[in-house]
Amino acid sequence: MRKTCICIVLMLLLVNLTACEKSFLPQSREIGDLQLVQVIGIDKLPEDDYDCMLTIASKNLEAGSGQESSEGLRGSTNNDMPKALVLTSKGKTIFDAARKLQTHSNKTIFWGHVEYYLIGEEAAKENIAKYIDFFTRDHELRIESKIYIVKGSTARDLIEQFNQGDFYIFDKLEILGRNLKLLSNSEEIKVHDLMRFIDIHNGSARAPCIYLKNRDGENGKQIKDIEIGGYAIFSDLKLIGYIDTDISRGVNLITNNVGSSIVVVKDLRGQNVSLEIIESNTEVIPFFNGDNLESVTLKTKVISNLGELQSQVDFINEKSISYMESQQSKILKDEMENVLKKILDFKSDCLDICDKIALKRPLKWYKIEDQWMQIFPNIKFNIQVESKIQRSYEIREPSGIIRKG
């Protein structure tokens, strides 16, 4: 066996040492000859000749170089040099646009470093599966990369407008994604997770949103910044609506994706109190009458710590703590109810509820699985939220506490 393996290796080496035009081994290239793409944007075009627009961004490593675009090169000085090299191409398909893109770069485009796919709003509205097929099929691209839906604009506009600032878009996305757990109003989703979700949830899915936002810069100058928050909701493979950041924490509560979050309530004197969620868990409990699913109860337990108290009163008593716990429960319950109302209106099974029913009652689920999308919009949901304030961190009494004489 060992001799056979050695012979095969030697034969392969001999073939590649001949004057044949093609080699079995990958073609070697110097790292300096590669354009390492890290962010890809996909947009739908309204034109008849071209259906897709592909935008790529890679880090600008050459001092004094300008931003590349499909129209050519734009020179710049070192002070206003863009942080990313941006290329744009149009095509009848994404693959067609990607192949044309190479003709606009003096380096070989390398796709193996892509970490983010940004899908424009119009493309997402048409058919999300259509625009991610190339990413999942091509061997050069990674299905471990994260995907975002660009809310309110095209992916190209977001990439190019943000590139006018002083921050590289890949670094910004890394920072935002890493810190999403601090607010728990969205989540990072990888391409292969989105593929799986679409396949087992009848074309329904959720994906995080990204959008441009004006922010105050130096000397009061408005600069373009990127924000991540909320969810894009899909039904039948099409973007059908959004869950905004004011209630999107409810999605994370239902799906058990809360890392941490701040809930602001009032104390007995009407002053603000900040509670930090440190742990939460939601149990999905289905109720059947025979083989008919009558209702689903979402039972959520939340543990919080008291992070800030703005009044100088003694809060370490049962009445005060119970008052704050009840407010937190109501706030979180309202967010979950508003999320469910929107999801039911969208007729999108994007909250993992069917998965949890299947785990709880597998035999019952087997009997309703084929009719799930007809059953789901008519389900009666009951939400129960139980809150517990566990501790107050380093101090038990606020500074300047007012004591009763």
Coordinates of N, CA and C in Angstrom, one line a residue, residues 104-269:
H104 N -11.4 44.8 -14.4 CA -11.3 46.2 -13.9 C -10.2 46.3 -12.8
S105 N -9.5 45.2 -12.5 CA -8.5 45.2 -11.5 C -7.2 44.7 -12.1
N106 N -6.1 45.4 -11.7 CA -4.8 45.1 -12.1 C -4.2 43.9 -11.3
K107 N -5.0 43.4 -10.3 CA -4.5 42.3 -9.5 C -5.5 41.1 -9.7
T108 N -5.1 40.0 -9.3 CA -6.0 38.8 -9.3 C -7.0 38.9 -8.1
I109 N -8.3 38.9 -8.4 CA -9.2 39.0 -7.3 C -9.3 37.7 -6.6
F110 N -9.1 37.7 -5.2 CA -9.1 36.5 -4.4 C -10.3 36.6 -3.5
W111 N -11.1 35.6 -3.6 CA -12.4 35.5 -2.9 C -12.4 34.8 -1.5
G112 N -11.3 34.2 -1.2 CA -11.2 33.3 0.0 C -11.2 34.0 1.3
H113 N -11.0 35.4 1.3 CA -11.0 36.1 2.5 C -12.3 36.9 2.8
V114 N -13.4 36.6 2.0 CA -14.6 37.4 2.1 C -15.3 37.0 3.5
E115 N -15.6 38.0 4.3 CA -16.2 37.8 5.6 C -17.6 38.3 5.7
Y116 N -18.0 39.2 4.7 CA -19.4 39.8 4.8 C -20.0 39.9 3.5
Y117 N -21.3 39.5 3.4 CA -22.1 39.6 2.2 C -23.2 40.6 2.6
L118 N -23.3 41.7 1.8 CA -24.4 42.7 2.0 C -25.3 42.6 0.9
I119 N -26.6 42.4 1.2 CA -27.6 42.2 0.2 C -28.5 43.5 0.1
G120 N -28.6 44.1 -1.0 CA -29.4 45.3 -1.1 C -30.9 45.0 -0.9
E121 N -31.6 46.1 -0.6 CA -33.1 45.9 -0.2 C -33.9 45.3 -1.4
E122 N -33.7 45.9 -2.6 CA -34.4 45.4 -3.8 C -34.1 44.0 -4.1
A123 N -32.9 43.6 -4.0 CA -32.5 42.2 -4.3 C -33.2 41.3 -3.3
A124 N -33.2 41.7 -2.0 CA -33.8 40.8 -1.0 C -35.4 40.7 -1.2
K125 N -36.0 41.8 -1.7 CA -37.4 41.8 -2.0 C -37.8 40.8 -3.1
E126 N -36.8 40.7 -4.1 CA -37.2 39.8 -5.2 C -37.1 38.3 -4.8
N127 N -35.9 37.9 -4.3 CA -35.7 36.5 -4.0 C -34.3 36.3 -3.3
I128 N -34.3 36.1 -2.0 CA -33.0 36.0 -1.4 C -32.2 34.8 -1.8
A129 N -32.8 33.7 -2.1 CA -32.1 32.4 -2.5 C -31.4 32.7 -3.9
K130 N -32.1 33.4 -4.8 CA -31.5 33.7 -6.1 C -30.1 34.4 -5.9
Y131 N -30.0 35.3 -5.0 CA -28.8 36.2 -4.9 C -27.7 35.6 -4.0
I132 N -28.0 34.5 -3.2 CA -27.0 33.9 -2.4 C -26.5 32.5 -3.0
D133 N -27.1 32.1 -4.1 CA -26.8 30.8 -4.7 C -25.3 30.8 -5.1
F134 N -24.8 31.9 -5.7 CA -23.4 31.9 -6.1 C -22.5 31.8 -4.9
F135 N -22.8 32.4 -3.8 CA -21.9 32.3 -2.6 C -21.9 30.9 -2.1
T136 N -23.0 30.2 -2.1 CA -23.0 28.9 -1.5 C -22.5 27.8 -2.5
R137 N -22.5 28.1 -3.8 CA -22.1 27.1 -4.7 C -20.6 27.1 -5.1
D138 N -20.1 28.4 -5.2 CA -18.7 28.5 -5.7 C -17.7 28.1 -4.7
H139 N -16.7 27.3 -5.1 CA -15.7 26.7 -4.2 C -14.8 27.8 -3.6
E140 N -14.6 28.9 -4.2 CA -13.7 29.9 -3.8 C -14.3 30.8 -2.6
L141 N -15.6 30.8 -2.4 CA -16.2 31.6 -1.4 C -16.6 30.7 -0.2
R142 N -16.7 31.4 0.9 CA -16.9 30.7 2.2 C -18.4 30.9 2.7
I143 N -18.9 29.7 3.1 CA -20.3 29.8 3.6 C -20.3 30.1 5.1
E144 N -19.1 30.3 5.7 CA -19.0 30.7 7.1 C -19.1 32.2 7.2
S145 N -19.1 32.9 6.1 CA -19.2 34.4 6.1 C -20.6 34.8 6.6
K146 N -20.6 36.1 7.1 CA -21.9 36.6 7.7 C -22.6 37.4 6.6
I147 N -23.9 37.4 6.8 CA -24.8 38.1 5.8 C -25.7 39.1 6.5
Y148 N -25.8 40.3 5.8 CA -26.7 41.4 6.3 C -27.5 41.9 5.1
I149 N -28.7 42.4 5.5 CA -29.6 43.0 4.5 C -29.5 44.5 4.7
V150 N -29.2 45.2 3.6 CA -29.0 46.7 3.6 C -30.4 47.3 3.6
K151 N -30.8 48.0 4.7 CA -32.1 48.6 4.8 C -32.1 50.0 4.2
G152 N -33.0 50.2 3.3 CA -33.3 51.5 2.8 C -32.3 52.0 1.7
S153 N -31.4 51.2 1.2 CA -30.5 51.6 0.2 C -29.9 50.4 -0.5
T154 N -29.1 50.7 -1.5 CA -28.3 49.6 -2.1 C -27.1 49.3 -1.4
A155 N -26.5 48.1 -1.6 CA -25.3 47.7 -1.0 C -24.1 48.6 -1.5
R156 N -24.2 48.9 -2.8 CA -23.2 49.8 -3.4 C -23.1 51.1 -2.7
D157 N -24.3 51.8 -2.5 CA -24.4 53.1 -1.9 C -23.8 53.0 -0.5
L158 N -24.1 52.0 0.3 CA -23.6 51.9 1.6 C -22.1 51.8 1.7
I159 N -21.6 50.9 0.8 CA -20.1 50.7 0.8 C -19.4 52.0 0.3
E160 N -19.9 52.6 -0.7 CA -19.2 53.8 -1.3 C -19.3 55.0 -0.4
Q161 N -20.5 55.2 0.2 CA -20.7 56.4 1.1 C -19.9 56.2 2.4
F162 N -19.9 55.0 2.9 CA -19.1 54.8 4.2 C -17.6 55.0 3.9
N163 N -17.2 54.6 2.7 CA -15.8 54.7 2.3 C -15.2 56.1 2.2
Q164 N -16.1 57.1 2.3 CA -15.7 58.5 2.3 C -15.2 58.9 3.6
G165 N -15.4 58.1 4.6 CA -14.9 58.4 6.0 C -13.5 57.9 6.2
D166 N -13.2 57.8 7.5 CA -11.8 57.4 7.9 C -11.7 56.0 8.4
F167 N -12.8 55.2 8.2 CA -12.8 53.9 8.8 C -13.0 52.9 7.6
Y168 N -12.3 51.7 7.7 CA -12.4 50.7 6.8 C -13.7 49.9 7.1
I169 N -14.5 49.6 6.1 CA -15.8 49.0 6.3 C -15.7 47.6 7.0
F170 N -14.7 46.9 6.6 CA -14.6 45.5 7.2 C -14.3 45.7 8.7
D171 N -13.4 46.6 9.1 CA -13.2 46.8 10.5 C -14.4 47.3 11.3
K172 N -15.2 48.1 10.6 CA -16.4 48.6 11.3 C -17.4 47.5 11.5
L173 N -17.6 46.6 10.5 CA -18.5 45.5 10.6 C -18.1 44.5 11.7
E174 N -16.8 44.3 11.8 CA -16.2 43.5 12.8 C -16.5 44.0 14.2
I175 N -16.4 45.3 14.4 CA -16.6 45.9 15.7 C -18.1 45.8 16.1
L176 N -19.0 46.2 15.1 CA -20.4 46.1 15.4 C -20.9 44.7 15.7
G177 N -20.4 43.7 14.9 CA -20.8 42.3 15.1 C -20.4 41.8 16.4
R178 N -19.2 42.2 16.8 CA -18.6 41.7 18.1 C -19.4 42.2 19.3
N179 N -20.0 43.4 19.1 CA -20.7 44.0 20.3 C -22.2 43.9 20.2
L180 N -22.7 43.1 19.3 CA -24.2 43.0 19.2 C -24.8 42.4 20.5
K181 N -24.1 41.6 21.2 CA -24.6 40.9 22.4 C -24.8 41.9 23.5
L182 N -24.2 43.1 23.4 CA -24.3 44.1 24.5 C -25.8 44.7 24.5
L183 N -26.4 44.7 23.4 CA -27.8 45.3 23.3 C -28.8 44.2 23.0
S184 N -28.4 43.1 22.3 CA -29.2 42.0 21.9 C -30.5 42.4 21.1
N185 N -30.3 43.4 20.2 CA -31.4 43.8 19.4 C -31.2 43.3 17.9
S186 N -30.2 42.4 17.7 CA -30.0 41.7 16.5 C -29.0 40.6 16.7
E187 N -28.5 40.0 15.7 CA -27.6 38.9 15.8 C -26.8 38.7 14.5
E188 N -25.6 38.1 14.6 CA -24.9 37.8 13.4 C -25.4 36.4 12.9
I189 N -25.6 36.3 11.5 CA -26.1 35.1 10.9 C -25.1 34.7 9.8
K190 N -24.7 33.5 9.8 CA -23.8 33.0 8.7 C -24.6 32.5 7.5
V191 N -24.0 32.5 6.4 CA -24.7 32.1 5.1 C -25.2 30.7 5.3
H192 N -24.5 29.8 5.8 CA -25.0 28.4 5.9 C -26.1 28.3 6.8
D193 N -26.2 29.1 7.9 CA -27.3 29.1 8.8 C -28.5 29.6 8.1
L194 N -28.4 30.7 7.3 CA -29.5 31.2 6.5 C -30.0 30.2 5.5
M195 N -29.1 29.5 4.9 CA -29.5 28.4 3.9 C -30.4 27.4 4.6
R196 N -29.9 26.9 5.8 CA -30.6 25.8 6.5 C -31.9 26.3 6.9
F197 N -32.0 27.6 7.4 CA -33.3 28.1 7.9 C -34.3 28.2 6.8
I198 N -33.9 28.6 5.6 CA -34.8 28.7 4.5 C -35.3 27.4 4.1
D199 N -34.4 26.4 4.1 CA -34.8 25.0 3.6 C -35.8 24.3 4.5
I200 N -35.7 24.5 5.9 CA -36.5 23.8 6.8 C -37.7 24.6 7.3
H201 N -37.8 25.9 6.9 CA -38.9 26.7 7.4 C -39.7 27.3 6.2
N202 N -39.8 26.5 5.1 CA -40.7 26.8 4.0 C -40.5 28.2 3.4
G203 N -39.2 28.6 3.3 CA -38.8 29.8 2.6 C -38.9 31.0 3.6
S204 N -39.2 30.8 4.9 CA -39.2 31.9 5.9 C -37.8 32.0 6.5
A205 N -37.5 33.2 6.9 CA -36.1 33.4 7.6 C -36.1 34.8 8.2
R206 N -35.1 35.0 9.0 CA -34.8 36.4 9.5 C -33.3 36.6 9.3
A207 N -32.9 37.8 9.0 CA -31.5 38.2 8.8 C -31.3 39.6 9.4
P208 N -30.1 39.8 10.0 CA -29.9 41.1 10.6 C -29.8 42.3 9.5
C209 N -30.2 43.5 10.0 CA -30.2 44.6 9.1 C -29.0 45.5 9.3
I210 N -28.6 46.2 8.3 CA -27.5 47.2 8.3 C -28.0 48.4 7.6
Y211 N -27.6 49.6 8.0 CA -28.1 50.8 7.4 C -27.2 51.9 7.6
L212 N -27.2 52.9 6.7 CA -26.4 54.1 6.9 C -27.1 55.1 7.9
K213 N -26.3 55.8 8.6 CA -26.8 56.7 9.6 C -25.9 58.0 9.7
N214 N -26.5 59.2 9.8 CA -25.7 60.4 9.9 C -25.2 60.5 11.4
R215 N -24.0 60.8 11.5 CA -23.4 61.0 12.9 C -22.6 62.2 12.9
D216 N -22.6 62.9 14.1 CA -21.8 64.1 14.3 C -20.3 63.8 14.3
G217 N -19.6 64.5 13.4 CA -18.1 64.3 13.5 C -17.4 65.5 14.0
E218 N -16.2 65.8 13.7 CA -15.4 66.9 14.2 C -16.1 68.2 13.6
N219 N -16.0 69.3 14.5 CA -16.6 70.6 14.1 C -18.0 70.5 13.7
G220 N -18.8 69.6 14.2 CA -20.2 69.5 13.9 C -20.5 69.0 12.5
K221 N -19.5 68.5 11.8 CA -19.7 68.0 10.4 C -20.4 66.6 10.5
Q222 N -21.4 66.5 9.6 CA -22.1 65.2 9.5 C -21.3 64.2 8.7
I223 N -21.2 63.0 9.3 CA -20.5 61.9 8.6 C -21.4 60.7 8.5
K224 N -21.1 59.9 7.5 CA -21.9 58.7 7.3 C -21.3 57.6 8.1
D225 N -22.2 56.9 8.8 CA -21.8 55.8 9.7 C -22.7 54.6 9.4
I226 N -22.3 53.5 9.9 CA -23.0 52.2 9.7 C -23.6 51.8 11.1
E227 N -24.9 51.4 11.0 CA -25.5 50.9 12.2 C -26.1 49.5 11.9
I228 N -26.0 48.6 12.9 CA -26.6 47.3 12.8 C -27.7 47.2 13.9
G229 N -28.9 46.7 13.5 CA -30.0 46.6 14.5 C -31.3 46.2 13.8
G230 N -32.0 45.4 14.5 CA -33.3 44.9 13.9 C -33.1 43.7 13.0
Y231 N -34.2 43.3 12.4 CA -34.2 42.2 11.5 C -35.0 42.4 10.3
A232 N -34.5 41.8 9.2 CA -35.3 41.7 7.9 C -36.0 40.4 8.0
I233 N -37.3 40.4 7.7 CA -38.1 39.2 7.7 C -38.5 38.7 6.3
F234 N -38.3 37.4 6.1 CA -38.6 36.8 4.8 C -39.7 35.8 4.9
S235 N -40.5 35.9 3.9 CA -41.6 34.9 3.7 C -41.6 34.5 2.2
D236 N -41.6 33.2 2.0 CA -41.6 32.7 0.6 C -40.4 33.2 -0.1
L237 N -39.3 33.3 0.5 CA -38.0 33.7 0.0 C -37.9 35.2 -0.3
K238 N -38.9 36.0 0.0 CA -38.9 37.4 -0.3 C -38.9 38.3 1.0
L239 N -38.2 39.4 1.0 CA -38.2 40.3 2.1 C -39.6 40.9 2.1
I240 N -40.2 40.7 3.3 CA -41.6 41.2 3.4 C -41.8 42.3 4.4
G241 N -40.8 42.6 5.2 CA -40.8 43.7 6.2 C -39.7 43.6 7.2
Y242 N -39.8 44.5 8.2 CA -38.7 44.6 9.2 C -39.2 44.6 10.6
I243 N -38.4 44.1 11.5 CA -38.6 44.2 12.9 C -37.6 45.3 13.4
D244 N -38.1 46.5 13.8 CA -37.2 47.6 14.1 C -36.6 47.4 15.5
T245 N -35.6 48.2 15.8 CA -34.8 48.1 17.0 C -35.6 48.3 18.3
D246 N -36.7 49.0 18.2 CA -37.4 49.3 19.4 C -38.1 48.1 20.0
I247 N -38.3 47.0 19.1 CA -38.9 45.8 19.7 C -38.1 44.6 19.3
S248 N -37.0 44.7 18.6 CA -36.2 43.5 18.1 C -35.6 42.7 19.2
R249 N -35.4 43.3 20.4 CA -35.0 42.5 21.5 C -36.0 41.3 21.8
G250 N -37.2 41.6 21.5 CA -38.2 40.5 21.6 C -38.0 39.3 20.8
V251 N -37.4 39.5 19.6 CA -37.0 38.4 18.8 C -35.9 37.5 19.5
N252 N -34.9 38.2 20.1 CA -33.8 37.5 20.8 C -34.3 36.8 22.0
L253 N -35.3 37.4 22.7 CA -35.9 36.7 23.9 C -36.6 35.5 23.5
I254 N -37.4 35.5 22.4 CA -38.1 34.3 22.0 C -37.2 33.2 21.5
T255 N -36.1 33.6 20.8 CA -35.2 32.6 20.2 C -34.0 32.3 21.1
N256 N -34.0 32.8 22.3 CA -32.9 32.6 23.3 C -31.6 33.0 22.8
N257 N -31.5 34.2 22.3 CA -30.3 34.8 21.8 C -29.9 36.1 22.5
V258 N -30.3 36.2 23.8 CA -30.0 37.4 24.5 C -28.7 37.2 25.3
G259 N -27.7 38.0 25.0 CA -26.4 38.0 25.7 C -26.5 38.9 26.9
S260 N -26.8 40.1 26.6 CA -27.0 41.1 27.7 C -27.9 42.2 27.1
S261 N -28.5 43.0 28.0 CA -29.3 44.2 27.5 C -29.6 45.0 28.7
I262 N -29.9 46.3 28.5 CA -30.3 47.2 29.5 C -31.8 47.5 29.4
V263 N -32.5 47.3 30.5 CA -33.9 47.7 30.6 C -34.1 48.8 31.6
V264 N -34.6 49.9 31.2 CA -34.8 51.1 32.1 C -36.2 51.1 32.7
V265 N -36.3 51.1 34.0 CA -37.6 51.1 34.7 C -37.6 52.3 35.7
K266 N -38.6 52.4 36.4 CA -38.7 53.5 37.4 C -38.7 52.9 38.8
D267 N -38.2 53.7 39.8 CA -38.3 53.3 41.2 C -39.6 53.8 41.8
L268 N -39.8 53.7 43.1 CA -41.0 54.1 43.7 C -41.2 55.6 43.7
R269 N -40.0 56.4 43.5 CA -40.1 57.8 43.4 C -40.2 58.3 42.0

